[in-house]
Amino acid sequence: IWGLCILKRICQQCHAEMVNDCAVTVQGGMYGIKISRKGNGLFNKASAIPKAAVCPNCGGVAFYIDEYKQFKK
């Protein structure tokens, strides 16, 4: 597929390749968390659902979003 880029995330602690696309939820809650930025104007708001990458070697966790380009000003 053209334009599809699968980013390999590397653990900052032990430098192993991380497992991407893990869900982020709040324990005991029905909903996860959401990252948003309020912009100027009616349609200038950005929001994304975060995902996590987990290191299978040391257990390190890194959060990321796929829609990061929406947050550029």
Short mmCIF file of C-alpha atoms in Angstrom, two decimals:
data_model
loop_
_atom_site.label_atom_id
_atom_site.label_comp_id
_atom_site.label_asym_id
_atom_site.label_seq_id
_atom_site.Cartn_x
_atom_site.Cartn_y
_atom_site.Cartn_z
CA ILE A 1 0.00 0.00 0.00
CA TRP A 2 1.45 3.35 -1.03
CA GLY A 3 2.08 5.83 1.74
CA LEU A 4 1.82 3.24 4.52
CA CYS A 5 4.75 3.57 6.88
CA ILE A 6 5.18 1.15 9.74
CA LEU A 7 7.43 2.81 12.26
CA LYS A 8 9.64 0.57 14.35
CA ARG A 9 9.75 2.00 17.85
CA ILE A 10 12.92 1.31 19.78
CA CYS A 11 12.93 1.15 23.59
CA GLN A 12 14.82 4.07 25.11
CA GLN A 13 15.96 1.91 28.04
CA CYS A 14 17.30 -1.27 26.44
CA HIS A 15 17.13 -0.51 22.68
CA ALA A 16 14.95 -3.53 21.80
CA GLU A 17 12.17 -3.27 19.20
CA MET A 18 8.84 -2.48 20.85
CA VAL A 19 5.41 -4.05 20.21
CA ASN A 20 3.15 -1.35 18.68
CA ASP A 21 -0.62 -0.83 18.62
CA CYS A 22 -1.42 -1.67 22.26
CA ALA A 23 -4.64 -0.17 23.66
CA VAL A 24 -4.62 2.40 26.46
CA THR A 25 -7.53 2.25 28.93
CA VAL A 26 -8.27 3.46 32.44
CA GLN A 27 -8.66 0.59 34.91
CA GLY A 28 -12.20 0.42 36.27
CA GLY A 29 -13.50 2.80 33.60
CA MET A 30 -15.41 2.08 30.45
CA TYR A 31 -13.47 4.65 28.43
CA GLY A 32 -9.84 5.17 27.55
CA ILE A 33 -8.04 8.50 27.41
CA LYS A 34 -8.04 11.09 24.63
CA ILE A 35 -5.48 13.75 23.71
CA SER A 36 -6.79 17.01 22.31
CA ARG A 37 -5.70 20.55 21.47
CA LYS A 38 -8.11 23.44 21.28
CA GLY A 39 -7.37 25.67 18.33
CA ASN A 40 -8.43 29.08 17.12
CA GLY A 41 -11.57 28.91 15.05
CA LEU A 42 -14.44 26.50 14.70
CA PHE A 43 -12.66 23.67 12.88
CA ASN A 44 -9.13 24.07 14.24
CA LYS A 45 -9.38 21.46 17.02
CA ALA A 46 -7.18 18.36 16.99
CA SER A 47 -7.81 15.16 18.90
CA ALA A 48 -6.46 11.61 18.92
CA ILE A 49 -6.73 8.38 20.84
CA PRO A 50 -3.31 7.38 22.18
CA LYS A 51 -1.80 3.96 21.68
CA ALA A 52 1.08 2.36 23.52
CA ALA A 53 4.19 0.51 22.46
CA VAL A 54 5.52 -2.04 24.95
CA CYS A 55 9.05 -3.39 25.17
CA PRO A 56 8.98 -7.19 25.41
CA ASN A 57 12.49 -7.14 26.86
CA CYS A 58 12.29 -4.76 29.85
CA GLY A 59 8.61 -3.72 30.05
CA GLY A 60 9.18 -0.09 29.05
CA VAL A 61 6.13 1.74 27.68
CA ALA A 62 5.93 4.59 25.13
CA PHE A 63 2.72 6.41 24.23
CA TYR A 64 2.06 7.67 20.69
CA ILE A 65 -0.73 8.78 18.37
CA ASP A 66 -1.20 8.00 14.69
CA GLU A 67 -2.86 11.37 13.90
CA TYR A 68 0.14 13.50 14.92
CA LYS A 69 0.03 15.72 11.81
CA GLN A 70 -3.28 17.22 13.03
CA PHE A 71 -1.40 18.82 15.92
CA LYS A 72 0.84 21.00 13.72
CA LYS A 73 -0.03 24.68 13.99
#
